mmCIF file of C-alpha atoms in Angstrom:
data_model
loop_
_atom_site.group_PDB
_atom_site.id
_atom_site.type_symbol
_atom_site.label_atom_id
_atom_site.label_comp_id
_atom_site.label_asym_id
_atom_site.label_seq_id
_atom_site.Cartn_x
_atom_site.Cartn_y
_atom_site.Cartn_z
ATOM 1 C CA MET A 3 -38.821 -10.456 -5.910
ATOM 2 C CA LEU A 4 -38.668 -11.258 -9.613
ATOM 3 C CA ALA A 5 -35.287 -11.671 -11.306
ATOM 4 C CA SER A 6 -36.053 -8.699 -13.512
ATOM 5 C CA GLU A 7 -36.860 -6.595 -10.451
ATOM 6 C CA MET A 8 -33.570 -7.679 -8.937
ATOM 7 C CA ILE A 9 -31.549 -6.583 -11.967
ATOM 8 C CA VAL A 10 -33.351 -3.256 -12.084
ATOM 9 C CA ASN A 11 -32.682 -2.920 -8.368
ATOM 10 C CA HIS A 12 -28.929 -3.342 -8.922
ATOM 11 C CA GLN A 13 -28.990 -1.105 -11.989
ATOM 12 C CA ASP A 14 -30.891 1.638 -10.150
ATOM 13 C CA LYS A 15 -28.588 1.345 -7.164
ATOM 14 C CA ALA A 16 -25.485 1.474 -9.371
ATOM 15 C CA SER A 17 -26.592 4.602 -11.204
ATOM 16 C CA ALA A 18 -27.745 6.231 -7.954
ATOM 17 C CA LEU A 19 -24.292 5.562 -6.420
ATOM 18 C CA LEU A 20 -22.516 6.935 -9.502
ATOM 19 C CA GLN A 21 -24.699 10.056 -9.558
ATOM 20 C CA ALA A 22 -23.975 10.622 -5.861
ATOM 21 C CA ASP A 23 -20.211 10.219 -6.448
ATOM 22 C CA ALA A 24 -20.426 12.617 -9.423
ATOM 23 C CA GLU A 25 -22.320 15.066 -7.212
ATOM 24 C CA LYS A 26 -19.449 15.001 -4.688
ATOM 25 C CA ILE A 27 -16.984 15.977 -7.434
ATOM 26 C CA LEU A 28 -19.367 18.705 -8.633
ATOM 27 C CA LYS A 29 -19.405 20.122 -5.102
ATOM 28 C CA LEU A 30 -15.590 20.148 -5.045
ATOM 29 C CA ILE A 31 -15.629 22.072 -8.343
ATOM 30 C CA LYS A 32 -18.249 24.531 -7.045
ATOM 31 C CA VAL A 33 -16.201 25.198 -3.882
ATOM 32 C CA GLN A 34 -13.234 26.097 -6.049
ATOM 33 C CA MET A 35 -15.418 28.206 -8.371
ATOM 34 C CA ASP A 36 -16.879 30.118 -5.411
ATOM 35 C CA ASN A 37 -13.455 30.789 -3.968
ATOM 36 C CA LEU A 38 -11.595 31.858 -7.094
ATOM 37 C CA THR A 39 -10.553 35.128 -5.498
ATOM 38 C CA MET A 40 -8.871 33.192 -2.692
ATOM 39 C CA PRO A 41 -5.390 31.776 -3.299
ATOM 40 C CA GLN A 42 -6.081 28.512 -5.099
ATOM 41 C CA CYS A 43 -5.140 25.416 -3.155
ATOM 42 C CA PRO A 44 -2.294 24.194 -5.410
ATOM 43 C CA LEU A 45 -3.403 20.620 -5.138
ATOM 44 C CA TYR A 46 -7.041 21.121 -6.062
ATOM 45 C CA GLU A 47 -6.440 20.054 -9.699
ATOM 46 C CA GLU A 48 -4.604 16.952 -8.455
ATOM 47 C CA VAL A 49 -7.494 16.163 -6.078
ATOM 48 C CA LEU A 50 -10.081 16.626 -8.828
ATOM 49 C CA ASP A 51 -8.050 14.519 -11.277
ATOM 50 C CA THR A 52 -7.765 11.725 -8.732
ATOM 51 C CA GLN A 53 -11.493 11.859 -7.992
ATOM 52 C CA MET A 54 -12.301 11.851 -11.708
ATOM 53 C CA PHE A 55 -10.030 8.834 -12.222
ATOM 54 C CA GLY A 56 -11.732 7.047 -9.318
ATOM 55 C CA LEU A 57 -15.191 7.764 -10.712
ATOM 56 C CA SER A 58 -14.163 6.651 -14.211
ATOM 57 C CA ARG A 59 -12.985 3.307 -12.781
ATOM 58 C CA GLU A 60 -16.328 2.881 -10.947
ATOM 59 C CA ILE A 61 -18.237 3.669 -14.142
ATOM 60 C CA ASP A 62 -16.087 1.274 -16.171
ATOM 61 C CA PHE A 63 -16.695 -1.413 -13.551
ATOM 62 C CA ALA A 64 -20.471 -0.818 -13.590
ATOM 63 C CA VAL A 65 -20.503 -0.970 -17.405
ATOM 64 C CA ARG A 66 -18.495 -4.225 -17.437
ATOM 65 C CA LEU A 67 -20.998 -5.628 -14.910
ATOM 66 C CA GLY A 68 -23.826 -4.660 -17.228
ATOM 67 C CA LEU A 69 -25.361 -2.406 -14.565
ATOM 68 C CA ILE A 70 -25.243 0.793 -16.581
ATOM 69 C CA ASP A 71 -25.004 1.631 -20.248
ATOM 70 C CA GLY A 72 -21.649 2.844 -21.547
ATOM 71 C CA LYS A 73 -23.147 5.998 -22.979
ATOM 72 C CA ASP A 74 -24.822 6.909 -19.682
ATOM 73 C CA GLY A 75 -21.502 6.490 -17.921
ATOM 74 C CA LYS A 76 -19.804 8.652 -20.521
ATOM 75 C CA ALA A 77 -22.505 11.318 -20.088
ATOM 76 C CA ILE A 78 -21.743 11.543 -16.360
ATOM 77 C CA LEU A 79 -18.031 12.067 -17.031
ATOM 78 C CA ASP A 80 -18.581 14.466 -19.946
ATOM 79 C CA GLN A 81 -20.755 16.718 -17.784
ATOM 80 C CA LEU A 82 -18.069 16.847 -15.094
ATOM 81 C CA GLU A 83 -15.351 17.481 -17.719
ATOM 82 C CA ARG A 84 -17.349 20.519 -18.939
ATOM 83 C CA GLU A 85 -17.581 21.838 -15.360
ATOM 84 C CA LEU A 86 -13.847 21.251 -14.893
ATOM 85 C CA SER A 87 -12.890 23.175 -18.012
ATOM 86 C CA ALA A 88 -15.233 26.012 -17.031
ATOM 87 C CA LEU A 89 -13.444 26.131 -13.670
ATOM 88 C CA HIS A 90 -10.064 26.036 -15.373
ATOM 89 C CA GLU A 91 -11.069 28.905 -17.716
ATOM 90 C CA ALA A 92 -12.383 30.955 -14.800
ATOM 91 C CA SER A 93 -9.204 30.447 -12.783
ATOM 92 C CA LEU A 94 -7.070 31.604 -15.747
ATOM 93 C CA LYS A 95 -9.110 34.805 -16.129
ATOM 94 C CA LYS A 96 -8.796 35.602 -12.425
ATOM 95 C CA MET B 19 -33.903 -17.090 -13.939
ATOM 96 C CA LEU B 20 -34.758 -16.779 -10.262
ATOM 97 C CA ALA B 21 -34.095 -13.513 -8.427
ATOM 98 C CA SER B 22 -31.647 -15.300 -6.170
ATOM 99 C CA GLU B 23 -29.794 -16.683 -9.197
ATOM 100 C CA MET B 24 -29.656 -13.189 -10.632
ATOM 101 C CA ILE B 25 -28.088 -11.730 -7.503
ATOM 102 C CA VAL B 26 -25.552 -14.540 -7.369
ATOM 103 C CA ASN B 27 -24.880 -13.912 -11.049
ATOM 104 C CA HIS B 28 -24.043 -10.248 -10.366
ATOM 105 C CA GLN B 29 -22.078 -11.127 -7.248
ATOM 106 C CA ASP B 30 -20.052 -13.790 -9.068
ATOM 107 C CA LYS B 31 -19.450 -11.452 -11.989
ATOM 108 C CA ALA B 32 -18.380 -8.621 -9.661
ATOM 109 C CA SER B 33 -15.868 -10.750 -7.784
ATOM 110 C CA ALA B 34 -14.590 -12.309 -11.024
ATOM 111 C CA LEU B 35 -14.003 -8.809 -12.459
ATOM 112 C CA LEU B 36 -12.237 -7.667 -9.279
ATOM 113 C CA GLN B 37 -10.037 -10.782 -9.238
ATOM 114 C CA ALA B 38 -9.121 -10.188 -12.881
ATOM 115 C CA ASP B 39 -8.241 -6.539 -12.168
ATOM 116 C CA ALA B 40 -6.184 -7.608 -9.142
ATOM 117 C CA GLU B 41 -4.428 -10.151 -11.365
ATOM 118 C CA LYS B 42 -3.423 -7.358 -13.777
ATOM 119 C CA ILE B 43 -1.794 -5.455 -10.916
ATOM 120 C CA LEU B 44 -0.077 -8.641 -9.740
ATOM 121 C CA LYS B 45 1.392 -9.065 -13.219
ATOM 122 C CA LEU B 46 2.697 -5.490 -13.143
ATOM 123 C CA ILE B 47 4.364 -6.249 -9.798
ATOM 124 C CA LYS B 48 5.848 -9.516 -11.134
ATOM 125 C CA VAL B 49 7.287 -7.741 -14.195
ATOM 126 C CA GLN B 50 9.070 -5.317 -11.892
ATOM 127 C CA MET B 51 10.216 -8.130 -9.615
ATOM 128 C CA ASP B 52 11.620 -10.081 -12.555
ATOM 129 C CA ASN B 53 13.465 -7.026 -13.857
ATOM 130 C CA LEU B 54 14.987 -5.715 -10.647
ATOM 131 C CA THR B 55 18.474 -5.804 -12.119
ATOM 132 C CA MET B 56 17.322 -3.500 -14.913
ATOM 133 C CA PRO B 57 17.139 0.227 -14.227
ATOM 134 C CA GLN B 58 13.745 0.628 -12.536
ATOM 135 C CA CYS B 59 11.226 2.621 -14.521
ATOM 136 C CA PRO B 60 10.963 5.671 -12.230
ATOM 137 C CA LEU B 61 7.225 5.811 -12.628
ATOM 138 C CA TYR B 62 6.422 2.201 -11.812
ATOM 139 C CA GLU B 63 5.496 3.048 -8.200
ATOM 140 C CA GLU B 64 3.243 5.851 -9.462
ATOM 141 C CA VAL B 65 1.625 3.434 -11.940
ATOM 142 C CA LEU B 66 1.086 0.788 -9.268
ATOM 143 C CA ASP B 67 -0.293 3.350 -6.810
ATOM 144 C CA THR B 68 -2.736 4.623 -9.405
ATOM 145 C CA GLN B 69 -3.836 1.091 -10.266
ATOM 146 C CA MET B 70 -4.246 0.232 -6.580
ATOM 147 C CA PHE B 71 -6.343 3.392 -6.077
ATOM 148 C CA GLY B 72 -8.506 2.456 -9.077
ATOM 149 C CA LEU B 73 -9.038 -1.078 -7.788
ATOM 150 C CA SER B 74 -9.867 0.161 -4.286
ATOM 151 C CA ARG B 75 -12.564 2.433 -5.755
ATOM 152 C CA GLU B 76 -14.014 -0.521 -7.725
ATOM 153 C CA ILE B 77 -14.024 -2.666 -4.587
ATOM 154 C CA ASP B 78 -15.643 0.109 -2.540
ATOM 155 C CA PHE B 79 -18.275 0.517 -5.246
ATOM 156 C CA ALA B 80 -18.994 -3.248 -5.331
ATOM 157 C CA VAL B 81 -19.276 -3.325 -1.519
ATOM 158 C CA ARG B 82 -21.674 -0.347 -1.508
ATOM 159 C CA LEU B 83 -23.732 -2.155 -4.160
ATOM 160 C CA GLY B 84 -23.859 -5.199 -1.916
ATOM 161 C CA LEU B 85 -22.182 -7.338 -4.569
ATOM 162 C CA ILE B 86 -19.179 -8.358 -2.483
ATOM 163 C CA ASP B 87 -18.454 -8.515 1.210
ATOM 164 C CA GLY B 88 -16.251 -5.798 2.675
ATOM 165 C CA LYS B 89 -13.834 -8.305 4.132
ATOM 166 C CA ASP B 90 -13.408 -10.115 0.796
ATOM 167 C CA GLY B 91 -12.630 -6.795 -0.845
ATOM 168 C CA LYS B 92 -10.105 -6.002 1.875
ATOM 169 C CA ALA B 93 -8.491 -9.418 1.403
ATOM 170 C CA ILE B 94 -7.883 -8.685 -2.298
ATOM 171 C CA LEU B 95 -6.182 -5.379 -1.476
ATOM 172 C CA ASP B 96 -4.207 -6.777 1.479
ATOM 173 C CA GLN B 97 -2.738 -9.524 -0.699
ATOM 174 C CA LEU B 98 -1.619 -6.982 -3.279
ATOM 175 C CA GLU B 99 -0.207 -4.712 -0.549
ATOM 176 C CA ARG B 100 1.921 -7.634 0.677
ATOM 177 C CA GLU B 101 3.239 -8.203 -2.857
ATOM 178 C CA LEU B 102 3.954 -4.496 -3.213
ATOM 179 C CA SER B 103 5.957 -4.303 -0.004
ATOM 180 C CA ALA B 104 7.887 -7.448 -0.994
ATOM 181 C CA LEU B 105 8.718 -5.715 -4.273
ATOM 182 C CA HIS B 106 9.722 -2.561 -2.462
ATOM 183 C CA GLU B 107 12.013 -4.531 -0.090
ATOM 184 C CA ALA B 108 13.571 -6.379 -2.995
ATOM 185 C CA SER B 109 14.249 -3.178 -4.908
ATOM 186 C CA LEU B 110 15.951 -1.646 -1.848
ATOM 187 C CA LYS B 111 18.257 -4.659 -1.453
ATOM 188 C CA LYS B 112 19.229 -4.548 -5.124
#
């Protein structure tokens, strides 16, 4: 396998892993969104914050390794932040 | 550059980054150890826990990417855990 193929391989794998981890957080957010009428698990914000922190450290690590571009990493987090604030808004209006 | 060199390059870079991040946590622990007589910053355990969680997510990510071996990653965390419990012991005896 060519060196360039190998880098792409690592880069593809890194962004696939990050997307999958982001997807897991999105699912957590959706579960909360779908169950707004239920008493909110008090720790769900804590859980989401911890997961977001974990993902941000993975993204930072991947960027430092040169496996993803900083702006792509930021885009992943920004999208999740938008979902989080939509969830927060919805839970306030409940 | 050969494909094999490229992989090694990423693997070396990944473990160098993880060692450097572990070193930062070690310094945080040493600062606390050196200042045991001072009133302990109440949040230092929280800060160290958060940093350890962040590092464990980076290590997990590097292992999933195939850039480091699981047992090497575990060794980094185990060493820090030993330092943390030594710090904890010392602060109890203060």
